[in-house]
mmCIF file of C-alpha atoms and ligand atoms in Angstrom:
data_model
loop_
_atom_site.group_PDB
_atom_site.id
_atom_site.type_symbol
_atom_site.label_atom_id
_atom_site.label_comp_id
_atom_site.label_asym_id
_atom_site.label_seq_id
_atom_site.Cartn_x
_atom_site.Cartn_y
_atom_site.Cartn_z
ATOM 1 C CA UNK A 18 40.281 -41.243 201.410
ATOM 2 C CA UNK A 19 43.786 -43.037 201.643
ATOM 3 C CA UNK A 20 45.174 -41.259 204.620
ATOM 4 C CA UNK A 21 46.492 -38.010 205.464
ATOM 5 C CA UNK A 22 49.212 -36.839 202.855
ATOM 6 C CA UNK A 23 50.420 -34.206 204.345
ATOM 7 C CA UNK A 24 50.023 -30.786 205.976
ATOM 8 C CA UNK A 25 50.101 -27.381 204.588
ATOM 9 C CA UNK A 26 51.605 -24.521 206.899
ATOM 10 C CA UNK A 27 51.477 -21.086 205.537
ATOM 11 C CA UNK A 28 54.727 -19.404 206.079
ATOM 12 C CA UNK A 29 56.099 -15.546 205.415
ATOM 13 C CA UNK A 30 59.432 -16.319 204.552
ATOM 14 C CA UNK A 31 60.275 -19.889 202.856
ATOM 15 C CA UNK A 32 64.100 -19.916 203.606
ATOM 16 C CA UNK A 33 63.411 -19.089 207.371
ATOM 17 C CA UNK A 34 60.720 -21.401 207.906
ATOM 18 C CA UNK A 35 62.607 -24.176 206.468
ATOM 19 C CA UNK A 36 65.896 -23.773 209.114
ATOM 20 C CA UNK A 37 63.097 -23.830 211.404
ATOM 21 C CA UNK A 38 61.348 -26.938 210.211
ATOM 22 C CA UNK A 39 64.713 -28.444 209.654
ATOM 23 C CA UNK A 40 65.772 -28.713 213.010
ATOM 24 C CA UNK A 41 62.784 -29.382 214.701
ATOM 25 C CA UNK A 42 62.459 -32.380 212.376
ATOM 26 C CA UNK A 43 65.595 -33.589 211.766
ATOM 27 C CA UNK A 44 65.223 -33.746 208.352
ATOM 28 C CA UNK A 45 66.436 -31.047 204.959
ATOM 29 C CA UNK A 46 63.165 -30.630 202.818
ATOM 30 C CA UNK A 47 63.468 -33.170 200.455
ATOM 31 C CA UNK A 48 61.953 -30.880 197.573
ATOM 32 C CA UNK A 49 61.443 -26.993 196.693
ATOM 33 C CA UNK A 50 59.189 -26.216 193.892
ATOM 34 C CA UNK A 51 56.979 -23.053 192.763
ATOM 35 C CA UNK A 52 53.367 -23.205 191.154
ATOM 36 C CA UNK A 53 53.024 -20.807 189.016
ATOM 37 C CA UNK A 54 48.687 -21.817 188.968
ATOM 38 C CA UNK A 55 48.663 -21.651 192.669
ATOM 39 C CA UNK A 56 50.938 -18.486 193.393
ATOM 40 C CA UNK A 57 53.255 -20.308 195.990
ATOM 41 C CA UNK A 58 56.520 -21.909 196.186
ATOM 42 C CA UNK A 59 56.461 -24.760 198.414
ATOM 43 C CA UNK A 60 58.780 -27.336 200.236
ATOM 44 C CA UNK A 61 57.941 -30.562 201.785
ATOM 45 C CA UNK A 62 59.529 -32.736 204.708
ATOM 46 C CA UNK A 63 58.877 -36.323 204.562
ATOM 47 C CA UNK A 64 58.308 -38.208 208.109
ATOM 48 C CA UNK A 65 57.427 -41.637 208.284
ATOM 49 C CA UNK A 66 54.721 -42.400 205.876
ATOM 50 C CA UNK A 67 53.404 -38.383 206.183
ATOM 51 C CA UNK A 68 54.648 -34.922 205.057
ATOM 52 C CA UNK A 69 54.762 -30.874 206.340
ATOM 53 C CA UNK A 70 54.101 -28.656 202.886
ATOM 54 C CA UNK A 71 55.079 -25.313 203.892
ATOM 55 C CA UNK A 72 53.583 -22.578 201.713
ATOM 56 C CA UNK A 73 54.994 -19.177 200.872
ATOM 57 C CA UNK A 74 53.544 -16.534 198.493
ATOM 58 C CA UNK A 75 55.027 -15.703 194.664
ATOM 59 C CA UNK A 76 52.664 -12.436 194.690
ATOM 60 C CA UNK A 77 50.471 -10.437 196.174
ATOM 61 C CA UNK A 78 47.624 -11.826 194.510
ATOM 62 C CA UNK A 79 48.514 -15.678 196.653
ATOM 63 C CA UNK A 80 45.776 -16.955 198.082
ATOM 64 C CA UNK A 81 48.364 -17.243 201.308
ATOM 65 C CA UNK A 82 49.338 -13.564 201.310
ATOM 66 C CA UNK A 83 45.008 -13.549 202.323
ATOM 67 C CA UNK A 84 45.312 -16.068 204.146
ATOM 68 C CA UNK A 85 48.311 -14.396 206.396
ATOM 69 C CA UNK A 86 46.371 -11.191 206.871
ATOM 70 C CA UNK A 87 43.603 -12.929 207.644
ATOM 71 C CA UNK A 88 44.672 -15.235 210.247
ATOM 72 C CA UNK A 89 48.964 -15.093 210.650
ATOM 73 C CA UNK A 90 50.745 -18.221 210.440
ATOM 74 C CA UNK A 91 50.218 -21.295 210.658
ATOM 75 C CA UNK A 92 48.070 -24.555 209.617
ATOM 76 C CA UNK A 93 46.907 -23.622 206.353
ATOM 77 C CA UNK A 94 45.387 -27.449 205.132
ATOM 78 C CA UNK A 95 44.929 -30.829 205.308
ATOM 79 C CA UNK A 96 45.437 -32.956 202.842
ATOM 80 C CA UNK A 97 44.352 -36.370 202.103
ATOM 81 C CA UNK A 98 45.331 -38.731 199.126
ATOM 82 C CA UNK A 99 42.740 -40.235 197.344
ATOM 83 C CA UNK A 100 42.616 -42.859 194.553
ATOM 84 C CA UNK A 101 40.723 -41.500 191.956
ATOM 85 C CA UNK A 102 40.313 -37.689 192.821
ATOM 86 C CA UNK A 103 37.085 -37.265 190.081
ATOM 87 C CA UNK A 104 35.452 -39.926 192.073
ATOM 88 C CA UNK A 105 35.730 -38.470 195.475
ATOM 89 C CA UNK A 106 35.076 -35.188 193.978
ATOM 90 C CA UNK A 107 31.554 -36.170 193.069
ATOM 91 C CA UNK A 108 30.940 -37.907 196.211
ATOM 92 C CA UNK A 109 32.050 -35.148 198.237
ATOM 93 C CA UNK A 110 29.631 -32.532 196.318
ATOM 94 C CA UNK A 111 26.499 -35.466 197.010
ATOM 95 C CA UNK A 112 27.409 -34.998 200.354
ATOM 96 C CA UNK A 113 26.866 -31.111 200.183
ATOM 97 C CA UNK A 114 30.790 -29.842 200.496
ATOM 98 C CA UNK A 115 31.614 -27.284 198.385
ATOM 99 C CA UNK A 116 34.473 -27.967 195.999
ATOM 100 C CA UNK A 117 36.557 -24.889 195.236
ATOM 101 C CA UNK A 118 37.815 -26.163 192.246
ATOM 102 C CA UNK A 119 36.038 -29.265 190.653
ATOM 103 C CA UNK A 120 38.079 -29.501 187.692
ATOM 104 C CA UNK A 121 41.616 -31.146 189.123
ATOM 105 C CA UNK A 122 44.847 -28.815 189.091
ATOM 106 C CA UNK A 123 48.270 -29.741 189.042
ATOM 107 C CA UNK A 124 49.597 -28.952 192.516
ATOM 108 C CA UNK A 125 53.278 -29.566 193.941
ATOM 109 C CA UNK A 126 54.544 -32.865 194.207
ATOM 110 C CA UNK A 127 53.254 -34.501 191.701
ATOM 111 C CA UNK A 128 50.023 -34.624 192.510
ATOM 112 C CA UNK A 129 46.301 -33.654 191.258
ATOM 113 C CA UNK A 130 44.681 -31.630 193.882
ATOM 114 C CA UNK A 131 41.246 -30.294 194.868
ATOM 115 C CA UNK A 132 39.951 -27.895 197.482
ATOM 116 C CA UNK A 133 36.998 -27.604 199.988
ATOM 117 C CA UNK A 134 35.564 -24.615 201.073
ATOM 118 C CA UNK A 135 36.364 -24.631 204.842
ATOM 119 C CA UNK A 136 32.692 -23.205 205.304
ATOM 120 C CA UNK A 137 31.475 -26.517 204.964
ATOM 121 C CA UNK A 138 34.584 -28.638 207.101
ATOM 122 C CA UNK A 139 34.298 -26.411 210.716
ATOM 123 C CA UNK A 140 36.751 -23.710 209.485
ATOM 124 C CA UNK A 141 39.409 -26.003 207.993
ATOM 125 C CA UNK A 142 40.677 -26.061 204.220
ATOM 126 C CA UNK A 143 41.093 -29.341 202.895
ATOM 127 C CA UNK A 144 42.721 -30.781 199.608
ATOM 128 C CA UNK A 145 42.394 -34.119 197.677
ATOM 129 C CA UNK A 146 45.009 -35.275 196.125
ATOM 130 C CA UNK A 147 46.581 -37.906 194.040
ATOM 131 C CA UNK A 148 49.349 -38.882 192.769
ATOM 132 C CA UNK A 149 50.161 -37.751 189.119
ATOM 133 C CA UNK A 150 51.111 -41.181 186.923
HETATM 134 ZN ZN1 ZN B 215 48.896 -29.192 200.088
#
């Protein structure tokens, strides 16, 4: 584990959430994208070396529409950038976490990214990631 890439905030509406975001930060998202595999559309703020990832839902089926009935807005991740996501994903399992996904899906930004079952990390989701070369 590199450091802390960014964090994910679930949001209900995208284009809200980013004016919001905006100002508080100072800063336009540098990038909007949608993934189809993961059923949001995303947007990221960069500050300093770290980023926000806010998350909206493309369909009912999104893991975040759950996720907002479940708990309302808010911190939906953690995500920290590995080197060599396989690696850490066989470490992690050794050390008993549960790995939603262990085969490596293309996420936003460019990246290869993993989940753990928050079951196993006191209640919060985290993702793996790195970078796509
Ligand atoms: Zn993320």
């Amino acid at each position: 584990m590199k450091k802390i890439e960014h964090i994910g905030i679930a949001v209900k509406d995208l284009e809200v959430s980013n004016l919001i975001f905006e100002k508080l930060l100072g800063v336009a998202p540098y990038k909007s994208e949608t993934i189809e595999n993961q059923s949001v559309t995303t947007s990221f703020f960069e500050i300093g070396s770290h980023k926000i990832e806010l998350l909206e839902a493309t369909n009912p089926e999104s893991p975040i529409v759950k996720f907002l009935e479940k708990k309302g807005e808010g911190v939906h991740h953690i995500a920290f950038l590995v080197e060599d996501i396989k690696l850490e994903i066989k470490r992690l399992k050794s050390e008993g976490f549960v790995v939603l996904n262990e085969t490596p899906q293309i996420g936003a930004d460019n990246k290869w990214v993993a989940f753990l079952h928050p079951k196993n990390t006191n209640g919060v989701l985290i993702e793996i990631c790195q970078e796509i070369k």
